[in-house]
Coordinates of C-alpha atoms in Angstrom, one line a residue:
Chain A
M1 CA 8.8 -16.0 -30.6
P2 CA 8.9 -19.8 -30.2
L3 CA 10.5 -21.6 -27.2
H4 CA 13.9 -22.7 -28.4
K5 CA 13.9 -26.0 -26.7
Q6 CA 16.8 -27.7 -28.4
K7 CA 19.0 -24.6 -28.0
H8 CA 18.2 -24.5 -24.3
I9 CA 19.1 -28.2 -23.9
E10 CA 22.4 -27.6 -25.7
Y11 CA 23.1 -24.5 -23.6
I12 CA 22.6 -26.4 -20.4
V13 CA 24.7 -29.3 -21.4
S14 CA 27.5 -26.9 -22.5
L15 CA 27.7 -25.4 -19.0
D16 CA 29.8 -28.2 -17.5
K17 CA 32.3 -28.0 -20.4
Q18 CA 33.6 -24.5 -19.6
Q19 CA 36.3 -25.6 -17.2
K20 CA 38.9 -23.3 -18.8
D21 CA 36.7 -20.2 -18.0
Y22 CA 37.3 -18.1 -15.0
H23 CA 33.6 -17.8 -14.4
Y24 CA 33.3 -21.6 -14.1
W25 CA 35.6 -21.6 -11.1
A26 CA 34.3 -18.3 -9.7
T27 CA 30.9 -20.0 -9.4
E28 CA 32.2 -23.2 -7.9
H29 CA 30.3 -22.4 -4.7
L30 CA 27.0 -22.7 -6.6
R31 CA 27.8 -25.8 -8.6
L32 CA 25.5 -28.3 -6.9
N33 CA 22.6 -25.8 -7.0
G34 CA 23.5 -25.1 -10.6
T35 CA 23.4 -28.8 -11.4
Y36 CA 19.9 -29.1 -9.9
W37 CA 18.7 -26.0 -11.9
G38 CA 20.1 -27.5 -15.1
L39 CA 18.8 -31.0 -14.5
T40 CA 15.4 -29.8 -13.6
A41 CA 15.2 -27.6 -16.7
L42 CA 16.2 -30.6 -18.8
C43 CA 13.5 -32.7 -17.2
L44 CA 10.9 -30.0 -18.0
L45 CA 12.2 -30.0 -21.6
D46 CA 11.8 -33.8 -21.5
S47 CA 15.5 -34.3 -22.0
K48 CA 16.7 -35.7 -18.7
D49 CA 19.1 -38.1 -20.5
S50 CA 21.1 -35.2 -21.9
F51 CA 23.1 -35.4 -18.6
Q52 CA 24.9 -38.6 -17.8
K53 CA 23.2 -39.9 -14.7
Q54 CA 26.2 -41.7 -13.2
D55 CA 28.5 -38.6 -13.6
I56 CA 25.9 -36.5 -11.9
V57 CA 25.3 -38.9 -9.0
D58 CA 29.1 -39.3 -8.6
F59 CA 29.4 -35.5 -8.4
V60 CA 26.7 -35.3 -5.8
L61 CA 28.4 -37.9 -3.7
S62 CA 31.7 -36.0 -4.0
C63 CA 29.9 -33.1 -2.2
H64 CA 28.8 -35.3 0.7
N65 CA 30.5 -34.4 3.9
E66 CA 31.4 -36.1 7.1
D67 CA 28.8 -34.1 9.1
G68 CA 26.0 -35.7 7.0
G69 CA 25.2 -32.7 4.8
F70 CA 26.2 -31.7 1.3
G71 CA 28.4 -28.8 0.3
A72 CA 28.1 -27.0 -3.1
F73 CA 31.3 -28.7 -4.4
K74 CA 33.9 -31.2 -3.2
D75 CA 35.5 -29.9 0.0
H76 CA 33.0 -27.2 0.5
D77 CA 31.2 -26.8 3.8
S78 CA 27.7 -28.3 4.2
H79 CA 24.8 -26.0 3.9
L80 CA 21.0 -26.4 3.7
L81 CA 20.8 -24.9 0.2
S82 CA 23.3 -27.4 -1.3
T83 CA 21.9 -30.2 0.7
L84 CA 18.4 -29.7 -0.8
S85 CA 19.9 -29.6 -4.3
A86 CA 21.7 -32.9 -3.7
L87 CA 18.5 -34.6 -2.5
Q88 CA 16.5 -33.2 -5.4
I89 CA 19.0 -34.5 -7.9
L90 CA 19.1 -37.9 -6.3
L91 CA 15.3 -38.1 -6.2
I92 CA 15.0 -37.1 -9.9
Y93 CA 17.4 -40.0 -10.7
D94 CA 15.7 -42.4 -8.3
S95 CA 19.0 -42.7 -6.6
L96 CA 18.3 -41.9 -3.0
D97 CA 19.4 -45.4 -2.2
V98 CA 23.1 -44.4 -2.8
L99 CA 22.7 -43.1 0.8
S100 CA 23.0 -45.8 3.4
T101 CA 20.7 -45.9 6.4
E102 CA 23.6 -44.5 8.4
D103 CA 24.1 -41.7 5.8
V104 CA 20.4 -40.8 6.1
D105 CA 20.5 -40.7 9.9
K106 CA 23.5 -38.4 9.8
L107 CA 21.9 -36.2 7.2
V108 CA 18.7 -35.9 9.2
K109 CA 20.7 -35.0 12.2
F110 CA 22.6 -32.4 10.2
I111 CA 19.4 -30.8 9.1
T112 CA 17.5 -30.9 12.4
S113 CA 20.5 -29.6 14.3
L114 CA 20.1 -26.4 12.4
Q115 CA 16.5 -25.8 13.7
L116 CA 16.4 -23.2 16.4
E117 CA 14.1 -22.9 19.4
N118 CA 11.7 -20.6 17.6
G119 CA 11.2 -23.1 14.8
A120 CA 13.4 -21.3 12.2
F121 CA 16.4 -22.8 10.6
Q122 CA 19.9 -21.4 10.1
G123 CA 21.5 -22.3 6.9
D124 CA 24.7 -23.6 8.4
R125 CA 26.9 -23.0 11.4
F126 CA 27.5 -19.4 10.4
G127 CA 24.0 -18.7 11.9
E128 CA 22.2 -16.7 9.3
V129 CA 18.4 -17.2 9.6
D130 CA 16.1 -16.8 6.6
T131 CA 12.8 -18.3 5.5
R132 CA 14.8 -19.8 2.5
F133 CA 16.5 -22.1 5.0
V134 CA 13.2 -23.2 6.6
Y135 CA 11.9 -24.2 3.2
T136 CA 15.1 -26.0 2.2
A137 CA 15.2 -27.9 5.4
I138 CA 11.5 -28.9 5.3
Q139 CA 11.7 -30.0 1.7
S140 CA 14.9 -32.0 2.4
L141 CA 13.2 -33.8 5.2
A142 CA 10.1 -34.4 3.1
I143 CA 12.2 -36.0 0.4
L144 CA 13.8 -38.2 3.0
G145 CA 10.3 -39.0 4.5
K146 CA 11.6 -37.8 7.9
L147 CA 9.3 -35.0 8.9
N148 CA 7.9 -35.1 12.3
S149 CA 5.4 -33.0 14.3
Q150 CA 7.9 -31.1 16.4
I151 CA 9.9 -30.0 13.4
V152 CA 6.9 -29.1 11.2
D153 CA 5.0 -27.3 13.9
G154 CA 8.0 -25.2 14.8
A155 CA 8.6 -24.3 11.2
V156 CA 5.0 -23.4 10.6
D157 CA 5.0 -21.2 13.7
F158 CA 8.0 -19.3 12.5
I159 CA 6.8 -18.9 9.0
M160 CA 3.5 -17.4 10.2
K161 CA 5.4 -14.8 12.1
C162 CA 7.0 -13.7 8.8
V163 CA 3.7 -12.7 7.2
N164 CA 3.2 -9.0 6.7
F165 CA 0.2 -6.7 6.8
D166 CA 0.1 -6.7 3.0
G167 CA -0.1 -10.5 2.7
G168 CA 3.5 -10.9 1.6
F169 CA 6.3 -12.6 3.6
G170 CA 9.8 -11.5 4.5
L171 CA 13.0 -13.3 5.2
V172 CA 12.4 -13.0 9.0
P173 CA 9.6 -11.5 11.1
G174 CA 9.3 -7.8 10.4
A175 CA 11.2 -7.9 7.1
E176 CA 9.9 -6.4 3.9
S177 CA 7.7 -8.6 1.7
H178 CA 9.5 -10.2 -1.1
S179 CA 8.2 -12.6 -3.8
A180 CA 10.9 -15.2 -3.4
Q181 CA 10.3 -15.2 0.4
V182 CA 6.6 -15.6 -0.3
F183 CA 7.4 -18.7 -2.3
T184 CA 9.6 -20.2 0.4
C185 CA 6.9 -19.5 3.1
L186 CA 4.0 -20.8 1.1
G187 CA 6.0 -23.7 -0.1
T188 CA 6.8 -24.6 3.5
L189 CA 3.2 -24.3 4.5
A190 CA 2.1 -26.4 1.5
I191 CA 4.5 -29.2 2.5
A192 CA 3.2 -28.9 6.1
N193 CA -0.4 -29.0 4.8
K194 CA -1.1 -25.7 6.5
L195 CA -2.0 -23.3 3.7
D196 CA -5.3 -22.7 5.4
L197 CA -3.5 -20.4 7.8
V198 CA -2.9 -17.9 5.0
D199 CA -5.2 -15.0 4.1
Q200 CA -5.1 -16.2 0.5
E201 CA -7.1 -13.2 -0.9
L202 CA -4.7 -10.7 0.5
T203 CA -1.6 -12.7 -0.5
G204 CA -3.0 -13.2 -3.9
W205 CA -3.6 -9.4 -4.2
W206 CA 0.0 -8.7 -3.4
L207 CA 1.3 -11.4 -5.7
S208 CA -0.9 -10.4 -8.7
E209 CA 0.3 -6.8 -8.4
R210 CA 3.7 -8.0 -9.3
Q211 CA 2.8 -8.2 -13.0
V212 CA 3.7 -5.0 -14.8
E213 CA 2.9 -3.6 -18.2
N214 CA 5.4 -5.6 -20.3
G215 CA 3.9 -8.8 -18.8
G216 CA 6.9 -9.7 -16.6
L217 CA 6.7 -10.1 -12.9
N218 CA 8.7 -8.2 -10.3
G219 CA 9.8 -9.2 -6.8
R220 CA 8.6 -6.1 -5.0
P221 CA 6.7 -2.8 -5.8
G222 CA 8.5 -0.4 -8.1
K223 CA 11.1 -3.0 -9.3
I224 CA 11.6 -3.9 -12.9
P225 CA 10.5 -7.4 -13.9
D226 CA 12.8 -10.3 -13.9
V227 CA 12.2 -13.8 -15.3
C228 CA 13.0 -15.6 -12.1
Y229 CA 9.8 -14.1 -10.6
S230 CA 7.9 -16.1 -13.2
W231 CA 8.6 -18.9 -10.8
W232 CA 8.6 -17.3 -7.4
V233 CA 5.3 -15.4 -8.0
L234 CA 3.6 -17.9 -10.3
S235 CA 4.3 -20.9 -8.1
S236 CA 3.0 -19.0 -5.1
L237 CA -0.2 -18.2 -6.9
A238 CA -0.5 -21.8 -8.0
L239 CA -0.2 -22.9 -4.4
I240 CA -3.2 -20.8 -3.4
N241 CA -5.1 -21.7 -6.6
K242 CA -4.9 -18.2 -8.1
L243 CA -2.8 -18.8 -11.2
D244 CA -5.6 -17.2 -13.3
W245 CA -4.9 -13.8 -11.6
I246 CA -2.0 -13.4 -14.0
D247 CA -2.2 -12.5 -17.6
Y248 CA -0.7 -15.6 -19.2
E249 CA -0.2 -14.3 -22.7
K250 CA 1.7 -11.2 -21.6
L251 CA 3.9 -13.2 -19.2
K252 CA 4.6 -15.9 -21.8
K253 CA 5.7 -13.2 -24.3
F254 CA 8.0 -11.6 -21.7
I255 CA 9.7 -14.9 -20.9
L256 CA 10.1 -15.9 -24.5
D257 CA 11.6 -12.5 -25.3
C258 CA 14.3 -13.2 -22.7
Q259 CA 15.7 -16.2 -24.7
D260 CA 19.0 -16.1 -26.4
D261 CA 17.8 -17.3 -29.8
V262 CA 21.3 -18.0 -31.0
S263 CA 23.0 -19.9 -28.2
G264 CA 20.1 -20.9 -26.0
G265 CA 19.4 -20.0 -22.4
I266 CA 17.1 -17.4 -20.8
S267 CA 18.2 -14.2 -19.1
D268 CA 16.6 -12.0 -16.4
R269 CA 15.3 -9.4 -19.0
P270 CA 15.3 -9.2 -22.8
G271 CA 18.8 -8.7 -24.2
N272 CA 20.8 -9.6 -21.1
Q273 CA 23.3 -12.4 -20.6
V274 CA 21.6 -15.7 -20.0
D275 CA 22.4 -18.0 -17.1
V276 CA 21.1 -21.4 -15.9
F277 CA 19.2 -19.8 -12.9
H278 CA 17.0 -17.8 -15.1
T279 CA 16.7 -20.6 -17.6
I280 CA 15.2 -23.0 -15.2
F281 CA 12.8 -20.5 -13.7
G282 CA 11.7 -19.2 -17.0
I283 CA 11.0 -22.7 -18.2
A284 CA 9.3 -23.6 -14.9
G285 CA 7.1 -20.6 -15.2
L286 CA 6.1 -21.6 -18.7
S287 CA 5.4 -25.1 -17.5
L288 CA 3.1 -23.8 -14.8
M289 CA 1.1 -22.0 -17.5
G290 CA 0.8 -25.2 -19.4
F291 CA 3.0 -24.0 -22.3
E292 CA 3.0 -26.4 -25.3
D293 CA 4.3 -29.8 -24.3
L294 CA 6.6 -28.8 -21.4
V295 CA 6.6 -31.4 -18.7
P296 CA 4.4 -30.3 -15.8
V297 CA 6.2 -28.9 -12.7
D298 CA 5.1 -29.1 -9.1
P299 CA 4.8 -25.6 -7.6
M300 CA 5.4 -27.0 -4.1
Y301 CA 8.8 -28.5 -4.8
C302 CA 10.0 -27.1 -8.2
L303 CA 10.4 -30.7 -9.4
P304 CA 8.6 -32.5 -12.3
V305 CA 5.2 -33.7 -11.0
E306 CA 6.2 -37.3 -11.8
V307 CA 9.2 -36.9 -9.5
S308 CA 7.4 -35.1 -6.7
K309 CA 4.8 -37.9 -6.6
K310 CA 7.4 -40.0 -5.0
I311 CA 7.6 -37.7 -1.9
K312 CA 5.6 -39.0 1.0
K313 CA 3.0 -36.3 1.9
W314 CA 2.6 -34.9 5.4
P315 CA 1.0 -35.7 7.7
Y316 CA 2.2 -39.2 7.6
N317 CA -0.4 -41.8 8.3
D318 CA 1.9 -44.5 9.8
N319 CA 3.6 -43.0 12.8
E320 CA 2.3 -39.5 13.4
Chain B
M1 CA 29.1 -29.3 12.0
A2 CA 32.7 -29.1 12.9
N3 CA 34.3 -25.6 12.8
F4 CA 37.3 -25.0 10.7
P5 CA 40.3 -26.6 12.5
I6 CA 42.1 -23.4 13.4
A7 CA 44.3 -25.0 16.1
K8 CA 46.0 -27.1 13.4
Y9 CA 47.5 -24.0 11.7
K10 CA 50.5 -22.0 12.7
E11 CA 50.1 -18.3 13.0
D12 CA 51.6 -17.4 9.6
K13 CA 49.4 -19.9 7.9
L14 CA 46.3 -18.5 9.6
V15 CA 47.3 -15.1 8.4
E16 CA 47.6 -16.4 4.9
L17 CA 44.2 -18.1 5.1
Y18 CA 42.6 -14.9 6.5
Y19 CA 43.9 -12.9 3.5
M20 CA 42.9 -15.7 1.1
T21 CA 39.3 -15.5 2.4
I22 CA 39.2 -11.8 1.8
G23 CA 40.3 -12.4 -1.8
I24 CA 37.5 -14.9 -2.3
L25 CA 35.0 -12.6 -0.7
L26 CA 36.0 -9.9 -3.1
V27 CA 35.2 -12.0 -6.2
T28 CA 32.3 -14.2 -5.1
N29 CA 29.2 -13.7 -3.0
E30 CA 27.5 -16.3 -0.8
N31 CA 30.6 -18.6 -0.7
H32 CA 29.6 -20.2 2.6
T33 CA 32.8 -22.1 3.1
S34 CA 34.9 -19.0 2.6
I35 CA 32.7 -16.9 4.9
N36 CA 32.8 -19.6 7.6
I37 CA 36.6 -19.8 7.5
H38 CA 36.9 -16.1 7.5
N39 CA 34.4 -15.7 10.4
E40 CA 36.1 -18.3 12.5
I41 CA 39.6 -16.9 12.0
V42 CA 38.3 -13.5 13.0
S43 CA 36.7 -14.9 16.2
Y44 CA 39.9 -16.7 17.0
I45 CA 42.1 -13.6 16.5
L46 CA 39.7 -11.5 18.6
K47 CA 39.7 -14.0 21.4
R48 CA 43.5 -14.0 21.4
S49 CA 44.1 -10.3 20.9
S50 CA 44.4 -9.4 24.6
S51 CA 46.2 -12.4 26.0
E52 CA 48.3 -13.6 23.1
P53 CA 48.4 -11.1 20.3
F54 CA 49.3 -11.9 16.8
H55 CA 52.6 -10.6 15.5
D56 CA 51.3 -9.9 12.0
L57 CA 51.4 -6.2 11.1
I58 CA 47.6 -6.1 10.3
L59 CA 46.3 -8.7 12.7
D60 CA 48.4 -7.8 15.7
S61 CA 46.7 -5.2 18.0
N62 CA 43.5 -4.4 19.6
K63 CA 42.5 -2.4 16.5
F64 CA 41.9 -5.7 14.6
L65 CA 38.1 -5.4 15.0
D66 CA 38.0 -2.0 13.5
K67 CA 40.2 -3.2 10.6
E68 CA 37.9 -6.2 10.0
I69 CA 34.8 -3.9 10.1
S70 CA 36.5 -1.7 7.5
I71 CA 37.2 -4.7 5.2
V72 CA 33.5 -5.8 5.3
E73 CA 32.5 -2.2 4.8
I74 CA 34.6 -2.0 1.6
L75 CA 32.7 -5.0 0.3
L76 CA 29.3 -3.7 1.3
N77 CA 30.2 -0.3 -0.3
S78 CA 31.6 -1.7 -3.5
N79 CA 29.8 -1.1 -6.7
N80 CA 29.5 -4.9 -7.3
N81 CA 25.8 -5.5 -6.8
K82 CA 26.4 -9.1 -5.8
L83 CA 28.5 -8.0 -2.9
N84 CA 26.6 -4.9 -1.7
K85 CA 23.4 -7.0 -1.5
S86 CA 25.0 -10.2 -0.1
S87 CA 22.9 -11.6 2.7
S88 CA 25.9 -13.4 4.2
L89 CA 27.9 -10.2 4.3
W90 CA 25.1 -8.2 5.9
Y91 CA 24.8 -10.9 8.5
L92 CA 28.6 -10.8 9.1
Y93 CA 28.3 -7.0 9.4
K94 CA 25.6 -7.5 12.1
R95 CA 27.9 -9.8 14.0
L96 CA 30.7 -7.2 13.8
F97 CA 28.3 -4.5 15.0
I98 CA 27.5 -6.6 18.1
L99 CA 31.2 -7.2 18.8
K100 CA 31.8 -3.4 18.5
Y101 CA 28.9 -2.7 20.8
K102 CA 30.2 -5.1 23.4
A103 CA 33.7 -3.6 23.1
S104 CA 32.6 0.0 23.3
Q105 CA 30.9 0.3 26.7
E106 CA 29.3 3.8 26.9
D107 CA 30.9 5.4 23.8
H108 CA 28.6 4.7 20.8
G109 CA 30.2 7.2 18.4
Y110 CA 30.9 4.3 16.0
I111 CA 27.2 3.9 15.2
S112 CA 27.1 6.9 12.9
N113 CA 29.6 5.2 10.7
F114 CA 27.5 2.0 10.5
I115 CA 24.6 4.2 9.4
K116 CA 26.7 5.9 6.7
V117 CA 27.8 2.5 5.3
V118 CA 24.2 1.3 5.1
L119 CA 23.1 4.5 3.3
K120 CA 26.1 4.3 0.9
S121 CA 25.2 0.8 0.0
C122 CA 21.6 1.7 -0.5
E123 CA 22.6 4.6 -2.8
L124 CA 24.8 2.2 -4.8
H125 CA 22.2 -0.4 -5.1
P126 CA 18.6 0.8 -5.2
T127 CA 16.0 -1.3 -3.3
N128 CA 18.8 -3.1 -1.4
Y129 CA 16.7 -5.6 0.5
Y130 CA 19.3 -6.8 3.0
A131 CA 20.8 -3.3 3.6
W132 CA 17.4 -1.9 4.5
N133 CA 16.7 -4.9 6.7
F134 CA 20.0 -4.1 8.5
M135 CA 18.8 -0.5 9.0
R136 CA 15.5 -1.8 10.5
W137 CA 17.4 -4.0 12.8
L138 CA 19.8 -1.1 13.8
Y139 CA 16.8 1.2 14.6
K140 CA 15.3 -1.5 16.8
F141 CA 18.7 -2.0 18.5
L142 CA 19.0 1.7 19.3
K143 CA 15.4 1.8 20.6
F144 CA 15.8 -1.4 22.6
Y145 CA 19.0 -0.4 24.3
N146 CA 17.9 3.2 24.6
I147 CA 21.1 4.4 22.8
K148 CA 21.2 8.1 21.9
I149 CA 23.1 9.1 18.8
K150 CA 23.8 12.5 17.4
L151 CA 22.1 11.7 14.1
D152 CA 18.3 11.8 13.7
L153 CA 17.8 8.4 12.1
I154 CA 14.2 8.9 11.2
N155 CA 14.9 12.2 9.5
I156 CA 17.8 10.7 7.6
I157 CA 15.8 7.8 6.3
E158 CA 12.9 10.1 5.4
G159 CA 15.3 12.3 3.5
F160 CA 16.6 9.2 1.6
C161 CA 13.1 8.2 0.7
F162 CA 12.1 11.7 -0.5
K163 CA 15.2 11.7 -2.8
N164 CA 14.5 8.1 -3.9
N165 CA 10.8 8.0 -4.5
N166 CA 10.9 4.7 -6.5
D167 CA 13.0 2.8 -3.8
F168 CA 10.4 0.6 -2.1
A169 CA 12.9 -1.0 0.3
S170 CA 13.8 2.4 1.8
W171 CA 10.1 3.4 2.0
S172 CA 9.2 0.0 3.6
C173 CA 11.9 0.5 6.2
Y174 CA 10.8 4.1 6.8
I175 CA 7.1 3.1 7.3
D176 CA 8.1 0.2 9.5
I177 CA 10.1 2.6 11.7
L178 CA 7.2 5.1 11.9
T179 CA 4.9 2.3 12.9
F180 CA 7.4 0.7 15.3
Q181 CA 5.7 -1.2 18.2
W182 CA 7.4 -2.6 21.2
D183 CA 5.3 -5.7 21.0
D184 CA 6.8 -6.7 17.6
L185 CA 10.3 -7.5 18.9
E186 CA 10.0 -11.2 19.6
F187 CA 12.4 -12.2 16.8
F188 CA 14.7 -9.3 17.4
K189 CA 15.1 -10.4 21.0
F190 CA 15.7 -13.9 20.0
E191 CA 18.4 -12.9 17.6
I192 CA 20.0 -10.6 20.2
Q193 CA 20.2 -13.4 22.7
K194 CA 21.6 -15.7 20.0
F195 CA 24.4 -13.1 19.7
G196 CA 25.1 -13.4 23.4
L197 CA 23.6 -10.1 24.5
I198 CA 21.6 -9.7 27.7
L199 CA 18.1 -8.2 27.3
P200 CA 17.5 -5.0 29.3
S201 CA 14.8 -5.4 32.0
N202 CA 12.9 -2.2 31.6
K203 CA 10.8 -1.5 28.5
P204 CA 11.0 2.1 27.4
Q205 CA 7.5 3.7 26.9
E206 CA 6.3 5.5 23.9
S207 CA 3.6 8.2 23.9
N208 CA 1.3 9.7 21.3
H209 CA 2.2 7.1 18.7
I210 CA -1.1 7.4 16.9
D211 CA -0.9 11.2 16.9
L212 CA 2.6 11.1 15.4
L213 CA 1.4 8.6 12.8
Q214 CA -1.5 10.8 11.8
R215 CA 0.7 13.8 11.4
K216 CA 3.2 11.8 9.3
L217 CA 0.3 10.5 7.2
E218 CA -0.8 14.1 6.5
K219 CA 2.7 15.2 5.7
L220 CA 3.3 12.3 3.3
I221 CA 0.0 12.8 1.4
N222 CA 0.9 16.5 1.0
W223 CA 4.4 15.6 -0.1
I224 CA 3.1 13.2 -2.7
N225 CA 0.7 15.8 -4.1
Q226 CA 3.0 18.8 -3.9
N227 CA 5.8 17.0 -5.6
E228 CA 3.5 15.3 -8.1
I229 CA 5.0 11.9 -7.5
I230 CA 4.4 9.4 -10.3
S231 CA 6.0 6.3 -9.0
N232 CA 3.5 4.0 -7.2
V233 CA 6.0 3.3 -4.3
S234 CA 5.1 6.1 -1.9
Y235 CA 1.4 5.6 -2.5
E236 CA 1.7 1.8 -1.7
S237 CA 3.8 2.6 1.3
L238 CA 0.8 4.4 2.9
R239 CA -1.2 1.2 3.0
K240 CA 0.5 0.1 6.2
I241 CA -0.2 3.5 7.9
F242 CA -3.9 3.3 6.9
K243 CA -4.1 -0.3 8.1
I244 CA -2.7 0.7 11.5
L245 CA -4.8 3.8 11.8
E246 CA -8.0 2.0 10.6
S247 CA -9.7 2.4 13.9
S248 CA -8.6 6.0 14.3
N249 CA -10.0 9.2 12.9
I250 CA -8.6 9.3 9.4
S251 CA -11.8 10.0 7.5
I252 CA -10.7 13.5 6.8
H253 CA -7.8 12.2 4.7
L254 CA -10.0 9.7 2.9
N255 CA -12.7 12.2 2.2
E256 CA -10.1 14.6 0.7
L257 CA -8.7 11.9 -1.5
N258 CA -12.1 10.8 -2.6
F259 CA -12.9 14.4 -3.5
Q260 CA -9.7 14.7 -5.5
I261 CA -10.4 11.4 -7.3
E262 CA -14.0 12.2 -8.1
G263 CA -13.0 15.6 -9.5
F264 CA -10.4 14.1 -11.8
N265 CA -12.8 11.2 -12.8
E266 CA -15.2 13.9 -13.9
Y267 CA -12.6 15.7 -15.9
L268 CA -11.5 12.4 -17.7
S269 CA -15.1 11.6 -18.4
Q270 CA -15.6 15.0 -20.1
R271 CA -12.4 14.3 -22.2
G272 CA -13.8 10.9 -23.1
I273 CA -10.8 9.1 -21.6
K274 CA -11.4 5.8 -20.0
F275 CA -9.0 3.6 -18.1
S276 CA -9.0 0.0 -16.8
L277 CA -6.9 -1.2 -14.0
K278 CA -4.9 -4.4 -14.6
N279 CA -2.6 -6.2 -12.2
G280 CA 0.3 -3.8 -11.8
W281 CA -0.5 -1.5 -14.7
Y282 CA -3.5 0.1 -16.5
E283 CA -4.8 0.5 -20.0
L284 CA -6.3 3.6 -21.6
N285 CA -8.8 3.9 -24.4
E286 CA -6.6 6.3 -26.3
N287 CA -2.9 6.9 -26.8
L288 CA -1.7 9.9 -24.7
D289 CA 2.0 9.6 -25.5
N290 CA 1.9 13.1 -26.9
D291 CA 0.4 14.6 -23.8
L292 CA 3.0 14.0 -21.1
I293 CA 1.3 16.2 -18.5
L294 CA -2.0 14.5 -18.7
S295 CA -0.3 11.0 -18.8
Q296 CA 1.4 11.8 -15.6
K297 CA -1.7 13.1 -13.9
I298 CA -3.5 9.9 -14.9
K299 CA -0.7 7.9 -13.4
R300 CA -0.9 9.7 -10.1
H301 CA -4.7 9.5 -10.2
I302 CA -4.5 5.7 -10.6
N303 CA -2.0 5.4 -7.8
W304 CA -4.6 7.1 -5.4
I305 CA -7.4 4.9 -6.7
R306 CA -5.3 1.7 -6.1
L307 CA -4.6 2.9 -2.6
L308 CA -8.3 3.5 -1.9
N309 CA -9.3 0.2 -3.4
W310 CA -6.8 -1.5 -1.1
I311 CA -8.1 0.4 1.9
N312 CA -11.7 -0.5 1.1
T313 CA -10.9 -4.2 0.8
N314 CA -8.3 -4.6 3.5
T315 CA -9.2 -2.2 6.3
K316 CA -12.3 -1.4 8.4
Q317 CA -12.4 2.0 6.6
Q318 CA -14.8 2.4 3.8
T319 CA -14.4 5.1 1.1
K320 CA -16.8 6.0 -1.6
T321 CA -14.4 5.3 -4.5
N322 CA -15.6 2.5 -6.8
K323 CA -13.3 -0.2 -8.0
H324 CA -12.4 0.0 -11.7

């Protein structure tokens, strides 16, 4: 089956035109994340201009809150997850300058105020701690060029406490290994330039076992495969230079079989309802495998390589 | 990070907002704004309950905490997978457990209900990551505060695993509990203090941990063989036990497994059947779809080989089995 690029572009563009649907409003709390997923997918399909830049930037700014962070929609509370999506979108559009120096200072304060004594981050004032939030905080600060030793070292210490005997990582120390958490942990370590701390053979073993007979990747042992793990597992393997531990041809077939060849979009498994979450991570997985002429994606940031090049790499040479 | 401005609202409006958040929680998961407002109204009502109680029929009384716990339990025990695996709801449930613990002094009868809710959620949603993580946390809590309950939690979890042999989350929790170590509680203690609890000064002592683990290992290997388990989950779950016991005397188990594997390899060789291990699957040189019994034996055989390969590479133990 071919990759239905044009249909996927049309599907993504159509998502913001469903304002009469109940589902559109029931997913309001994911809108900024969804916009990032859609925009990044369009970028990888080399169709960034299918979204109207000014409309998107205006929407991002409508989610900006007094506390410096971004909510998922206008009048939603700030959270690290939506804050990272906002910054990724602005970076893709070369529009970080819509934030004033004062805005950036408040934003940095918002993010760093969520770091705990043990180096972990909570997602917002609710207090939930998860390696997802460490990654989103560290990538956000990296985009802003505002990492510092204290923040990075604390985050790295916490991440290394989340590694398990099997080479996987969990959401907190002692939690079950999970492919998505492996990505957030390796991604954090990669941004912190600390991947040398990882037993890469053991982690690669656990990750490569995620590929099952139909070619798809699962998140944990015994689970059925899901397209989103084409990103979480594959990007993790890319970060430790073990992409070739996966059977590309089988995985490509699995992802392509999950396409809706009529209306576009990619689902979790063949025959299921498509959504933008699985669409971006299916396309990003294909991009990591160098599929056709897809725009290359950076496994560290889930951004087009051309975009992530703009991020200042840690450790900074100037002031650290 | 300003909290929701509760003081601005009159009591009747707060009651309406409280009910509204429940409505939103029923239809969406991970709506952080709604959960924040809900959580902050709950905290406010609980603080007021003794000195200045609410007049609303539901919210007025010291039973509000129990009612709030029931509402969250309804969400966690719903058949909507997005709700019963919601990380935010499980975190909220943990907060409510702590509040209940603080309010209950010496009577901990409520804990069995928390356990039932977790198990129900895990039945509704196989491999429920956050539910089993809550169960791990609850086990640590009981150990740490030396709380005795009528239920035998290890046996209950073991029973769940034996009934659900393809549920890795339950098996992972079970093995973590079997291999529990007092030295691994740094984050648990951190979180407990974050919730405002005081750490107990005396550390309870364990005895014969390794002996217990060796007996459990033998029991699990026998269970897998006697029940002819096909799923790879229980086999993979043994990796952690072998890793922990790597310096102990476990060669008897490894020798038996090697003997079993060599015997079946010889049988396959006589039948002219060859297999090759791939990432998470394997390939055969002939189609055995019409021989279900042999196909299943091969699956079990390969699960043991994968386990021994892992032990060979990742522990100090060395077995005779060759990699395929």
